[in-house]
Amino acid sequence: MAGRISDEDIALVRERSPIADIVGEHIQLRNAGGGNLKGLCPFHDEKSPSFNVTPTRGYWYCFGCAEGGDVITFVRRLEHLSFGEAVERLANRAGIQLRYEQGGYVPGREQGERSRLIEAHRAAAEFYASKLSAPDAAIGRKFLSERGFERVDAEHFGVGYAPAEWEALARHLMARGFTSAELIKGGLAKEGRRGPIDRFRGRLVWPIRDITGDVIGFGARKLNDAEDGPKYLNTPESPLYKKSEVLYGVDLAKREISKRSQAVIVEGYTDVMACHLSGVPTAVATCGTAFGEEHIKVLRRLLLDQSGSQGEVVFTFDGDAAGQKAALRAFADEQKFVTQTFVAVQPDGLDPCDLRVRQGEAAVRDLIASREPLFAFAIRSMISRYDVSTNEGRLSALDAAAPIVAGIKDRALRQLYGVDLDRWLGFNNERFVMDRIAEISATAQPRQQRPAGPRKVADLTDPGVRTEAEVLKLAVQRPALLGPGFDAIGPAAFTLPEHAALYKLVMDTGGTAAAGHGGREWVDRLLGGVTDALRGVVTRFAVEELRADVASEERYASAMLAALELVSAVRAIEQLKSRMQRTNPVEEQQEYNRLFGELVALEQQRRVLKERAAGS
């Protein structure tokens, strides 16, 4: 059994794993001011970015789903790993050799399952690539050459060859220390009569990488049509490989997708290669499955897909019936994007790979440039099925296309496409067409229950609660600015239970007097041993931007603390006035005078605090 990773190594992994770099490999981050970065949350669907990263403190927090943590937490949540596996993954990335307590470090043995499978796939990719130059791989090299790919192109994309032998890869990997169970679990081999046998044999092989560049599976094409088996064979579902989430080429395309705010969806591995080599480096492809919701989530994070974004997703399909059917399937998911969606169809039916071979790289670029909106393509594709030279045909085409227009959520866009539909069908009667669409919309769309959204954080619209939050934010981020005043205010100043709990945590950790200048070390101390619920509160306040410029933070902290004390003073004055109303000034003169004296003192304190609070 693996020992516990040493605390020193865990700290070193955090230090050498900049959170902005790790998160930035999965989502596009933009400057949010105050040293913070912002992007679309990878853990829930959202239309505007609420996922914040604070590099200086090494923490992230999403204000939409109230999740947060450090770089290890991020990798754990994203990859569904244990704590140890996440540390090992980051250590491999940073080139850190971990030490394990209870027995020390044993290379290749005390690593998590995912790390072992990643290493096995990396070794398999190297093996396949080395075999592409072997004599028996001539058929594979010919296949690539006929499609316009040179050796340097194959090397860039890692294309390899699986020997036509039963156990070539299995023997190689087992000689490297991997077990048959690991090969089978990772999908690299299958169970044979006498042990593991290779899953891919006599095929051209493309390594499929995740967004960070790790090989997690393979796609293999049959080279001899006379042989049994499907034309394309992919790695089966495994702890690494989830085909509904994988996009081939995303590791190479991610930076250009973010930079250009464009993603091009093609249908095959060679199409991705052809696009990248032709100057369309934003191309990706699905792997053995239709484009779906999980793929959309990946692209939305890279595109920073939000209201007002200028990005675009371009689908490429063949111009035949199958291509039109694929486009209509894509239409069903179109409105899960906020950005614009387009279709690029080559009239002669050539895919990007064949187009590059026959007409050159400029033709591939022209294909993408000639894109048309997906709505227009879907409507036109439906109309093309009918004979619109007759009244009967036009009416049938209208009834077939109306649900597509009715399904457009944007009311203005729905109106414009209704006008287009009238023009394309030749009715010259917009009112008739729009009434038909409205009729379809009313009857064809069943009412659906609204899905439950992400867990909401505390409502900060109340001024008093907002003041509490700002003071606690300062206690977590800039404790030295608050001084002993914060420690003396007491938990009764906080109305929300989570705020009172955080105040108590700060005091139990030594108060702001023991926090020094704060920073990551202070946040780590606060997070040590807290409950999961309170951990989220601490992380949120460690990441959320202060409402003050750096130059005015000291004055702002003083004003916020005064404002919080002012709220407490006002509350005390109201309680005191209530008690005085219940006290008879004649029969209980001594008690009444005492309460009156307290009220005068509190009113004086309120005036002073009000002046200090106004200093913000």
Coordinates of C-alpha atoms in Angstrom, one line a residue:
M1 CA 0.0 0.0 0.0
A2 CA 1.3 3.5 -0.9
G3 CA 2.5 5.6 1.9
R4 CA 1.5 9.1 2.7
I5 CA 3.0 11.9 0.6
S6 CA 5.2 14.1 2.7
D7 CA 3.9 17.5 3.7
E8 CA 7.0 19.2 2.3
D9 CA 6.4 17.6 -1.1
I10 CA 2.8 18.6 -1.1
A11 CA 3.8 22.2 -0.3
L12 CA 6.4 22.0 -3.1
V13 CA 3.8 20.8 -5.6
R14 CA 1.6 23.8 -4.7
E15 CA 4.5 26.2 -5.0
R16 CA 5.5 24.9 -8.5
S17 CA 2.0 24.6 -9.8
P18 CA 0.9 28.2 -10.5
I19 CA -2.9 28.1 -10.3
A20 CA -3.4 30.5 -13.2
D21 CA -1.4 28.2 -15.5
I22 CA -3.2 25.0 -14.4
V23 CA -6.7 26.5 -14.6
G24 CA -5.7 28.3 -17.8
E25 CA -5.1 24.9 -19.5
H26 CA -8.8 24.2 -19.2
I27 CA -10.6 27.5 -19.4
Q28 CA -9.9 30.9 -20.8
L29 CA -9.1 33.4 -18.1
R30 CA -9.3 37.2 -18.5
N31 CA -8.2 40.0 -16.2
A32 CA -10.9 40.9 -13.7
G33 CA -9.0 43.7 -11.9
G34 CA -7.4 43.7 -8.5
G35 CA -5.0 40.9 -9.5
N36 CA -7.9 38.5 -10.1
L37 CA -8.7 36.5 -13.2
K38 CA -12.1 35.4 -14.4
G39 CA -13.6 32.7 -16.6
L40 CA -16.5 30.4 -17.1
C41 CA -16.9 27.8 -14.4
P42 CA -15.9 24.2 -15.5
F43 CA -18.1 22.7 -12.8
H44 CA -21.5 24.1 -13.7
D45 CA -23.2 25.7 -16.8
E46 CA -23.3 29.5 -16.8
K47 CA -23.7 32.2 -19.4
S48 CA -21.5 34.9 -17.7
P49 CA -18.2 34.2 -15.9
S50 CA -18.3 33.8 -12.2
F51 CA -15.2 31.6 -11.7
N52 CA -12.5 33.7 -10.1
V53 CA -8.8 32.9 -9.6
T54 CA -6.4 34.9 -7.4
P55 CA -2.9 33.9 -8.4
T56 CA -1.2 35.8 -5.5
R57 CA -2.9 33.6 -2.9
G58 CA -3.2 30.5 -5.0
Y59 CA -7.0 30.0 -4.7
W60 CA -10.0 29.9 -6.9
Y61 CA -13.7 30.4 -6.2
C62 CA -16.9 30.3 -8.2
F63 CA -19.6 32.7 -7.1
G64 CA -22.2 30.8 -9.1
C65 CA -21.9 27.3 -7.5
A66 CA -20.0 28.3 -4.3
E67 CA -17.2 25.9 -5.0
G68 CA -13.6 26.8 -4.3
G69 CA -10.1 25.7 -3.2
D70 CA -6.5 25.6 -4.2
V71 CA -4.7 24.1 -7.3
I72 CA -5.0 20.6 -5.9
T73 CA -8.7 20.9 -5.2
F74 CA -9.2 22.2 -8.8
V75 CA -7.4 19.2 -10.3
R76 CA -9.3 16.8 -8.0
R77 CA -12.7 18.2 -8.9
L78 CA -12.0 18.4 -12.6
E79 CA -10.4 15.0 -13.1
H80 CA -12.4 13.2 -10.3
L81 CA -9.2 12.2 -8.5
S82 CA -8.3 11.4 -5.0
F83 CA -6.1 13.9 -3.1
G84 CA -3.0 11.7 -3.6
E85 CA -3.7 11.2 -7.3
A86 CA -4.1 15.0 -7.9
V87 CA -0.8 15.7 -6.1
E88 CA 0.9 13.0 -8.2
R89 CA -0.5 14.5 -11.4
L90 CA 0.7 17.9 -10.6
A91 CA 4.1 16.5 -9.4
N92 CA 4.5 14.8 -12.8
R93 CA 3.8 18.0 -14.6
A94 CA 6.2 20.0 -12.4
G95 CA 9.0 17.3 -12.6
I96 CA 8.9 16.7 -8.8
Q97 CA 9.8 13.3 -7.5
L98 CA 7.5 12.6 -4.5
R99 CA 8.6 11.1 -1.3
Y100 CA 6.2 8.8 0.6
E101 CA 6.3 8.3 4.4
Q102 CA 5.8 4.8 5.8
G103 CA 8.4 3.1 3.7
G104 CA 9.8 5.8 1.4
Y105 CA 9.8 6.3 -2.3
V106 CA 9.6 3.3 -4.6
P107 CA 9.7 4.3 -8.3
G108 CA 6.8 3.0 -10.3
R109 CA 5.0 1.3 -7.4
E110 CA 3.5 3.9 -5.1
Q111 CA 1.7 6.0 -7.7
G112 CA -2.0 6.5 -8.2
E113 CA -3.9 4.5 -10.8
R114 CA -4.4 7.5 -13.1
S115 CA -0.7 8.4 -13.1
R116 CA 0.2 4.8 -13.9
L117 CA -2.3 4.7 -16.8
I118 CA -1.0 8.0 -18.1
E119 CA 2.5 6.7 -18.1
A120 CA 1.5 3.6 -19.9
H121 CA -0.3 5.6 -22.6
R122 CA 2.7 7.8 -23.0
A123 CA 4.9 4.8 -23.5
A124 CA 2.4 3.3 -25.9
A125 CA 2.3 6.5 -28.0
E126 CA 6.1 6.5 -28.2
F127 CA 6.1 2.8 -29.2
Y128 CA 3.5 3.3 -32.0
A129 CA 5.4 6.4 -33.3
S130 CA 8.7 4.5 -33.5
K131 CA 7.0 1.7 -35.5
L132 CA 5.8 4.0 -38.2
S133 CA 9.3 3.9 -39.8
A134 CA 9.4 0.1 -39.7
P135 CA 9.3 -1.9 -43.1
D136 CA 5.8 -3.4 -42.3
A137 CA 4.4 0.1 -41.8
A138 CA 4.9 1.0 -45.5
I139 CA 1.1 0.7 -46.0
G140 CA 0.6 3.3 -43.3
R141 CA 3.1 5.7 -44.7
K142 CA 1.5 5.3 -48.1
F143 CA -1.9 6.2 -46.6
L144 CA -0.5 9.4 -45.1
S145 CA 1.4 10.3 -48.2
E146 CA -1.7 9.9 -50.4
R147 CA -3.5 12.4 -48.2
G148 CA -0.8 15.0 -48.4
F149 CA 0.9 14.4 -45.1
E150 CA 4.7 14.2 -44.7
R151 CA 6.8 12.6 -42.1
V152 CA 7.2 15.8 -40.1
D153 CA 3.4 16.2 -40.1
A154 CA 3.0 12.7 -38.6
E155 CA 5.6 13.5 -36.0
H156 CA 3.8 16.7 -35.1
F157 CA 0.5 14.9 -34.5
G158 CA 2.2 11.8 -33.0
V159 CA 0.8 9.5 -35.7
G160 CA 2.1 5.9 -35.3
Y161 CA 1.6 2.4 -36.5
A162 CA 0.4 -0.7 -34.5
P163 CA 2.3 -3.8 -35.7
A164 CA 0.1 -6.6 -37.1
E165 CA 1.1 -8.8 -34.2
W166 CA -0.9 -10.2 -31.3
E167 CA 1.2 -9.0 -28.4
A168 CA 3.8 -6.4 -29.7
L169 CA 2.6 -3.5 -27.5
A170 CA 1.7 -5.7 -24.5
R171 CA 5.2 -7.3 -24.4
H172 CA 6.8 -3.9 -24.8
L173 CA 4.8 -2.3 -21.9
M174 CA 5.1 -5.3 -19.6
A175 CA 8.8 -5.2 -20.1
R176 CA 8.7 -1.6 -18.9
G177 CA 7.0 -2.7 -15.6
F178 CA 3.3 -2.3 -16.4
T179 CA 1.0 -5.1 -15.4
S180 CA -1.5 -6.9 -17.6
A181 CA -4.3 -5.5 -15.4
E182 CA -3.2 -2.0 -16.1
L183 CA -3.0 -2.5 -19.8
I184 CA -6.5 -4.0 -19.9
K185 CA -8.0 -1.4 -17.6
G186 CA -6.5 1.4 -19.7
G187 CA -7.9 -0.1 -22.9
L188 CA -4.5 -0.7 -24.4
A189 CA -5.0 -4.5 -24.5
K190 CA -7.7 -7.1 -24.2
E191 CA -7.8 -10.3 -22.3
G192 CA -6.5 -13.2 -24.4
R193 CA -6.3 -16.9 -23.7
R194 CA -2.7 -16.7 -22.5
G195 CA -2.6 -13.2 -21.3
P196 CA -3.2 -9.7 -22.7
I197 CA -3.3 -9.1 -26.5
D198 CA -3.0 -5.8 -28.3
R199 CA -6.2 -3.9 -29.0
F200 CA -4.9 -2.4 -32.2
R201 CA -3.1 -4.4 -34.8
G202 CA -2.0 -3.5 -38.3
R203 CA -3.6 0.0 -38.1
L204 CA -2.5 3.6 -38.3
V205 CA -2.8 5.1 -34.9
W206 CA -3.5 8.6 -33.6
P207 CA -2.8 9.4 -30.0
I208 CA -5.8 11.2 -28.4
R209 CA -4.7 13.7 -25.7
D210 CA -6.7 15.5 -23.1
I211 CA -6.6 19.3 -22.9
T212 CA -3.4 19.3 -20.9
G213 CA -1.6 17.2 -23.5
D214 CA -1.6 13.8 -21.7
V215 CA -2.3 10.8 -24.0
I216 CA -5.5 9.2 -22.7
G217 CA -6.4 6.9 -25.7
F218 CA -6.0 6.1 -29.3
G219 CA -7.9 6.2 -32.6
A220 CA -6.9 3.5 -35.1
R221 CA -7.7 3.3 -38.8
K222 CA -7.8 0.0 -40.7
L223 CA -5.3 0.0 -43.6
N224 CA -6.5 -3.2 -45.4
D225 CA -10.1 -3.0 -46.3
A226 CA -10.2 -6.8 -46.6
E227 CA -9.5 -7.3 -42.9
D228 CA -12.3 -7.8 -40.4
G229 CA -13.3 -5.0 -38.0
P230 CA -14.6 -1.5 -38.3
K231 CA -12.8 1.2 -40.4
Y232 CA -12.0 3.2 -37.2
L233 CA -11.5 1.7 -33.8
N234 CA -11.1 3.8 -30.7
T235 CA -10.0 3.1 -27.1
P236 CA -13.0 1.9 -25.0
E237 CA -14.3 3.8 -22.1
S238 CA -11.7 3.7 -19.3
P239 CA -10.7 5.7 -16.2
L240 CA -8.9 8.0 -18.6
Y241 CA -11.0 8.0 -21.7
K242 CA -14.6 9.3 -21.8
K243 CA -15.5 9.7 -25.4
S244 CA -18.4 12.1 -24.7
E245 CA -15.9 14.5 -23.2
V246 CA -12.9 14.1 -25.6
L247 CA -12.1 16.3 -28.5
Y248 CA -9.2 15.2 -30.8
G249 CA -6.7 18.0 -31.3
V250 CA -7.9 20.2 -28.4
D251 CA -4.4 20.1 -26.8
L252 CA -3.0 21.7 -30.0
A253 CA -5.9 24.0 -30.7
K254 CA -6.8 25.3 -27.2
R255 CA -4.6 28.5 -27.3
E256 CA -5.7 29.4 -30.8
I257 CA -9.4 28.8 -29.9
S258 CA -9.1 31.2 -27.0
K259 CA -7.0 33.7 -29.0
R260 CA -9.3 33.8 -32.1
S261 CA -12.5 33.1 -30.3
Q262 CA -13.3 30.4 -32.8
A263 CA -13.6 26.6 -32.8
V264 CA -14.0 24.5 -36.0
I265 CA -15.6 21.1 -35.6
V266 CA -14.6 18.5 -38.2
E267 CA -15.3 14.8 -38.5
G268 CA -12.0 13.0 -38.5
Y269 CA -8.4 12.9 -37.4
T270 CA -7.0 13.6 -40.9
D271 CA -9.4 16.6 -41.2
V272 CA -8.0 18.1 -38.0
M273 CA -4.5 17.6 -39.4
A274 CA -5.5 19.1 -42.8
C275 CA -7.0 22.2 -41.1
H276 CA -4.1 22.8 -38.8
L277 CA -1.6 22.5 -41.7
S278 CA -3.8 24.8 -43.8
G279 CA -3.8 27.7 -41.4
V280 CA -7.0 26.7 -39.5
P281 CA -5.4 25.8 -36.1
T282 CA -8.7 25.9 -34.2
A283 CA -10.0 22.6 -35.6
V284 CA -11.0 19.7 -33.3
A285 CA -12.9 16.5 -33.8
T286 CA -15.0 14.1 -31.8
C287 CA -13.7 10.6 -31.2
G288 CA -16.1 7.9 -32.2
T289 CA -19.3 9.7 -31.0
A290 CA -21.6 12.5 -32.1
F291 CA -20.9 16.1 -30.9
G292 CA -22.7 16.5 -27.7
E293 CA -23.3 18.4 -24.5
E294 CA -20.0 17.6 -22.8
H295 CA -18.1 18.7 -25.8
I296 CA -20.0 22.0 -25.7
K297 CA -18.9 22.5 -22.1
V298 CA -15.2 22.1 -23.1
L299 CA -15.5 24.6 -25.9
R300 CA -17.5 27.1 -24.0
R301 CA -14.8 27.3 -21.4
L302 CA -12.1 27.8 -24.0
L303 CA -14.2 30.4 -25.9
L304 CA -15.2 32.2 -22.7
D305 CA -18.7 31.9 -24.2
Q306 CA -20.8 34.6 -22.6
S307 CA -23.4 37.3 -23.4
G308 CA -21.9 39.8 -25.8
S309 CA -19.1 37.5 -26.9
Q310 CA -17.9 37.7 -30.5
G311 CA -16.8 34.1 -30.7
E312 CA -18.0 31.5 -33.2
V313 CA -18.3 27.7 -33.6
V314 CA -18.1 26.4 -37.1
F315 CA -19.3 22.9 -38.0
T316 CA -18.1 21.3 -41.2
F317 CA -20.2 18.7 -42.8
D318 CA -20.4 16.9 -46.1
G319 CA -23.0 18.3 -48.5
D320 CA -24.8 15.0 -48.7
A321 CA -27.9 13.8 -46.8
A322 CA -25.8 12.4 -44.0
G323 CA -24.1 15.8 -43.6
Q324 CA -27.4 17.5 -43.5
K325 CA -28.6 15.1 -40.9
A326 CA -25.5 15.8 -38.8
A327 CA -26.1 19.5 -39.1
L328 CA -29.7 19.2 -37.9
R329 CA -28.4 17.2 -34.9
A330 CA -26.0 20.0 -34.2
F331 CA -28.9 22.5 -34.4
A332 CA -30.5 20.7 -31.4
D333 CA -27.4 21.8 -29.3
E334 CA -26.9 25.2 -31.0
Q335 CA -28.6 27.2 -28.3
K336 CA -26.5 25.7 -25.6
F337 CA -23.8 28.1 -26.9
V338 CA -24.1 31.8 -26.3
T339 CA -21.7 32.5 -29.2
Q340 CA -22.7 32.3 -32.9
T341 CA -22.7 28.9 -34.6
F342 CA -22.1 28.4 -38.3
V343 CA -21.9 25.6 -40.9
A344 CA -19.3 25.3 -43.6
V345 CA -20.2 22.8 -46.4
Q346 CA -18.2 22.1 -49.4
P347 CA -20.6 21.8 -52.3
D348 CA -18.8 18.9 -54.0
G349 CA -18.8 16.9 -50.7
L350 CA -15.1 17.0 -50.1
D351 CA -14.0 16.9 -46.5
P352 CA -11.1 19.2 -45.4
C353 CA -8.5 16.5 -45.9
D354 CA -9.6 15.6 -49.5
L355 CA -10.1 19.3 -50.2
R356 CA -6.5 20.1 -49.2
V357 CA -5.2 17.3 -51.4
R358 CA -7.2 18.3 -54.5
Q359 CA -7.4 22.1 -54.3
G360 CA -4.7 23.1 -51.9
E361 CA -4.5 24.7 -48.4
A362 CA -6.1 28.0 -49.5
A363 CA -9.3 26.0 -50.4
V364 CA -9.5 24.8 -46.8
R365 CA -9.3 28.3 -45.5
D366 CA -11.9 29.4 -48.0
L367 CA -14.2 26.7 -46.8
I368 CA -14.2 28.0 -43.3
A369 CA -14.5 31.6 -44.5
S370 CA -17.6 30.7 -46.5
R371 CA -19.5 29.5 -43.4
E372 CA -23.2 30.4 -43.0
P373 CA -25.3 30.6 -39.8
L374 CA -26.4 27.2 -38.6
F375 CA -30.0 28.3 -38.3
A376 CA -30.1 29.3 -42.0
F377 CA -28.4 26.0 -43.0
A378 CA -30.9 23.9 -41.0
I379 CA -33.9 25.8 -42.4
R380 CA -32.6 25.5 -46.0
S381 CA -31.8 21.9 -45.5
M382 CA -35.3 21.2 -44.5
I383 CA -36.8 23.2 -47.4
S384 CA -34.6 21.3 -49.9
R385 CA -36.6 18.1 -49.2
Y386 CA -39.8 19.5 -50.8
D387 CA -40.9 20.7 -54.2
V388 CA -41.5 24.4 -53.6
S389 CA -42.7 24.9 -57.1
T390 CA -46.2 23.9 -55.9
N391 CA -48.5 25.3 -53.3
E392 CA -48.7 21.9 -51.6
G393 CA -44.9 21.5 -51.6
R394 CA -44.4 25.0 -50.2
L395 CA -47.0 24.5 -47.4
S396 CA -45.4 21.2 -46.5
A397 CA -41.9 22.8 -46.4
L398 CA -43.3 25.6 -44.2
D399 CA -44.7 23.1 -41.7
A400 CA -41.5 21.2 -41.7
A401 CA -39.3 24.3 -41.2
A402 CA -41.6 26.1 -38.8
P403 CA -40.5 24.1 -35.8
I404 CA -36.9 25.0 -36.4
V405 CA -37.7 28.7 -36.5
A406 CA -40.1 28.3 -33.5
G407 CA -37.3 26.7 -31.6
I408 CA -35.1 29.9 -31.8
K409 CA -35.1 31.3 -28.3
D410 CA -34.0 34.8 -29.3
R411 CA -37.3 36.6 -30.2
A412 CA -35.8 39.1 -32.6
L413 CA -33.7 36.4 -34.3
R414 CA -36.8 34.2 -34.6
Q415 CA -38.7 37.1 -36.3
L416 CA -35.9 37.7 -38.8
Y417 CA -35.7 34.0 -39.7
G418 CA -39.4 34.0 -40.1
V419 CA -39.0 36.7 -42.7
D420 CA -36.3 34.7 -44.4
L421 CA -38.4 31.6 -44.5
D422 CA -41.2 33.6 -46.2
R423 CA -38.8 34.8 -48.8
W424 CA -37.2 31.4 -49.4
L425 CA -40.5 29.8 -49.9
G426 CA -41.9 32.6 -52.1
F427 CA -45.2 33.2 -50.2
N428 CA -44.7 37.0 -50.0
N429 CA -46.9 36.9 -46.9
E430 CA -44.9 37.4 -43.8
R431 CA -48.0 37.6 -41.5
F432 CA -49.2 34.2 -42.8
V433 CA -45.8 32.6 -42.2
M434 CA -45.3 34.2 -38.7
D435 CA -48.8 33.1 -37.7
R436 CA -48.0 29.5 -38.8
I437 CA -44.7 29.6 -36.8
A438 CA -46.5 31.0 -33.7
E439 CA -49.1 28.2 -34.0
I440 CA -46.3 25.6 -34.2
S441 CA -44.5 27.2 -31.3
A442 CA -47.6 27.0 -29.1
T443 CA -48.4 23.4 -29.8
A444 CA -45.1 21.7 -30.5
Q445 CA -43.1 22.7 -27.4
P446 CA -44.1 21.0 -24.2
R447 CA -43.8 22.9 -21.0
Q448 CA -40.7 21.8 -19.1
Q449 CA -39.8 22.1 -15.5
R450 CA -37.0 24.5 -14.9
P451 CA -33.9 22.6 -13.9
A452 CA -32.4 23.2 -10.5
G453 CA -29.6 25.7 -10.8
P454 CA -26.3 25.7 -8.9
R455 CA -26.4 26.3 -5.1
K456 CA -26.8 30.0 -4.4
V457 CA -24.4 31.9 -2.1
A458 CA -25.7 34.2 0.6
D459 CA -27.6 37.3 -0.6
L460 CA -25.3 40.3 -0.3
T461 CA -27.8 42.9 -1.5
D462 CA -28.5 44.0 2.1
P463 CA -26.1 46.8 3.0
G464 CA -25.4 45.4 6.5
V465 CA -24.7 42.0 5.2
R466 CA -22.5 43.4 2.5
T467 CA -20.5 45.4 5.1
E468 CA -20.0 42.2 7.1
A469 CA -18.7 40.5 4.0
E470 CA -16.3 43.3 3.2
V471 CA -14.8 43.3 6.7
L472 CA -14.4 39.5 6.6
K473 CA -12.8 39.8 3.2
L474 CA -10.3 42.2 4.6
A475 CA -9.7 39.8 7.6
V476 CA -8.8 37.0 5.2
Q477 CA -6.9 39.1 2.5
R478 CA -5.5 42.1 4.4
P479 CA -5.7 41.4 8.1
A480 CA -3.0 43.8 9.1
L481 CA -5.2 46.7 7.9
L482 CA -7.9 45.9 10.4
G483 CA -5.7 45.9 13.5
P484 CA -7.0 45.1 17.0
G485 CA -10.4 46.7 16.2
F486 CA -11.5 43.6 14.4
D487 CA -10.6 41.3 17.2
A488 CA -12.5 43.4 19.7
I489 CA -15.8 43.7 17.7
G490 CA -17.1 40.2 18.8
P491 CA -19.2 37.7 16.9
A492 CA -22.5 39.4 17.7
A493 CA -21.7 42.0 15.0
F494 CA -22.3 39.4 12.3
T495 CA -25.9 38.5 11.4
L496 CA -25.3 35.6 9.0
P497 CA -24.3 32.3 10.7
E498 CA -21.6 31.7 8.1
H499 CA -20.1 35.1 8.8
A500 CA -20.2 34.6 12.5
A501 CA -18.5 31.2 12.0
L502 CA -15.8 32.7 9.9
Y503 CA -15.2 35.4 12.6
K504 CA -14.9 32.7 15.2
L505 CA -12.4 30.8 13.0
V506 CA -10.2 33.9 12.6
M507 CA -10.2 34.4 16.4
D508 CA -9.6 30.7 17.1
T509 CA -6.6 31.0 14.7
G510 CA -5.1 33.8 16.8
G511 CA -7.1 36.8 15.4
T512 CA -5.7 39.4 13.0
A513 CA -3.0 40.1 15.5
A514 CA -1.5 36.7 14.7
A515 CA -2.0 37.0 10.9
G516 CA 0.9 39.2 10.1
H517 CA 0.5 40.6 6.6
G518 CA -1.8 37.8 5.6
G519 CA -1.1 36.2 2.2
R520 CA -1.3 32.6 1.3
E521 CA 0.2 31.3 4.6
W522 CA -2.6 33.0 6.5
V523 CA -5.3 31.6 4.3
D524 CA -3.7 28.1 4.6
R525 CA -3.8 28.4 8.4
L526 CA -7.5 29.4 8.3
L527 CA -8.3 26.4 6.0
G528 CA -6.5 23.9 8.2
G529 CA -9.1 21.5 9.7
V530 CA -12.2 23.5 8.9
T531 CA -15.5 21.9 7.8
D532 CA -16.3 21.6 4.1
A533 CA -19.0 24.3 4.4
L534 CA -16.8 26.8 6.1
R535 CA -13.9 26.0 3.7
G536 CA -16.0 27.3 0.9
V537 CA -16.6 30.6 2.8
V538 CA -12.9 31.1 3.5
T539 CA -12.0 30.4 -0.1
R540 CA -14.7 32.7 -1.4
F541 CA -13.4 35.6 0.7
A542 CA -9.8 34.8 -0.2
V543 CA -10.6 35.2 -3.9
E544 CA -13.3 37.9 -4.1
E545 CA -12.1 41.3 -5.2
L546 CA -11.9 44.1 -2.6
R547 CA -14.1 47.1 -3.4
A548 CA -11.1 49.5 -3.1
D549 CA -8.0 50.5 -5.0
V550 CA -4.7 49.4 -3.6
A551 CA -3.8 53.0 -2.9
S552 CA -6.8 53.5 -0.7
E553 CA -7.0 50.1 1.0
E554 CA -6.0 51.4 4.5
R555 CA -8.6 54.1 4.5
Y556 CA -11.2 51.7 3.1
A557 CA -10.4 49.1 5.8
S558 CA -10.9 51.7 8.6
A559 CA -14.2 52.9 7.0
M560 CA -15.5 49.3 6.6
L561 CA -14.7 48.4 10.2
A562 CA -16.4 51.6 11.4
A563 CA -19.4 50.8 9.2
L564 CA -19.7 47.4 10.8
E565 CA -19.4 48.9 14.3
L566 CA -22.0 51.5 13.2
V567 CA -24.5 48.8 12.3
S568 CA -24.0 47.2 15.7
A569 CA -24.3 50.6 17.4
V570 CA -27.6 51.3 15.6
R571 CA -28.9 47.9 16.5
A572 CA -28.0 48.5 20.2
I573 CA -29.7 52.0 20.1
E574 CA -32.9 50.4 18.8
Q575 CA -32.8 47.8 21.5
L576 CA -32.1 50.4 24.2
K577 CA -35.0 52.6 23.0
S578 CA -37.3 49.6 23.1
R579 CA -36.3 48.9 26.7
M580 CA -36.8 52.6 27.7
Q581 CA -40.3 52.5 26.2
R582 CA -41.1 49.7 28.5
T583 CA -39.6 51.5 31.6
N584 CA -41.8 53.9 33.6
P585 CA -39.7 57.1 34.1
V586 CA -41.5 58.0 37.4
E587 CA -41.7 54.6 39.1
E588 CA -38.4 53.4 37.7
Q589 CA -36.6 56.7 37.6
Q590 CA -33.1 55.3 38.5
E591 CA -33.3 52.6 35.9
Y592 CA -34.6 55.0 33.3
N593 CA -31.9 57.5 33.9
R594 CA -29.2 54.8 33.6
L595 CA -30.7 53.7 30.2
F596 CA -30.9 57.3 29.1
G597 CA -27.2 57.8 29.9
E598 CA -26.3 54.7 27.9
L599 CA -28.4 56.0 25.0
V600 CA -26.6 59.4 25.0
A601 CA -23.2 57.5 25.0
L602 CA -24.3 55.3 22.1
E603 CA -25.6 58.2 20.1
Q604 CA -22.3 59.9 20.5
Q605 CA -20.5 56.7 19.4
R606 CA -22.9 56.4 16.4
R607 CA -22.0 60.0 15.2
V608 CA -18.3 59.2 15.5
L609 CA -18.6 55.9 13.7
K610 CA -20.7 57.5 11.0
E611 CA -18.0 60.1 10.3
R612 CA -15.4 57.3 10.1
A613 CA -17.5 55.1 7.9
A614 CA -18.0 58.0 5.5
G615 CA -14.2 58.1 5.0
S616 CA -14.5 55.2 2.4

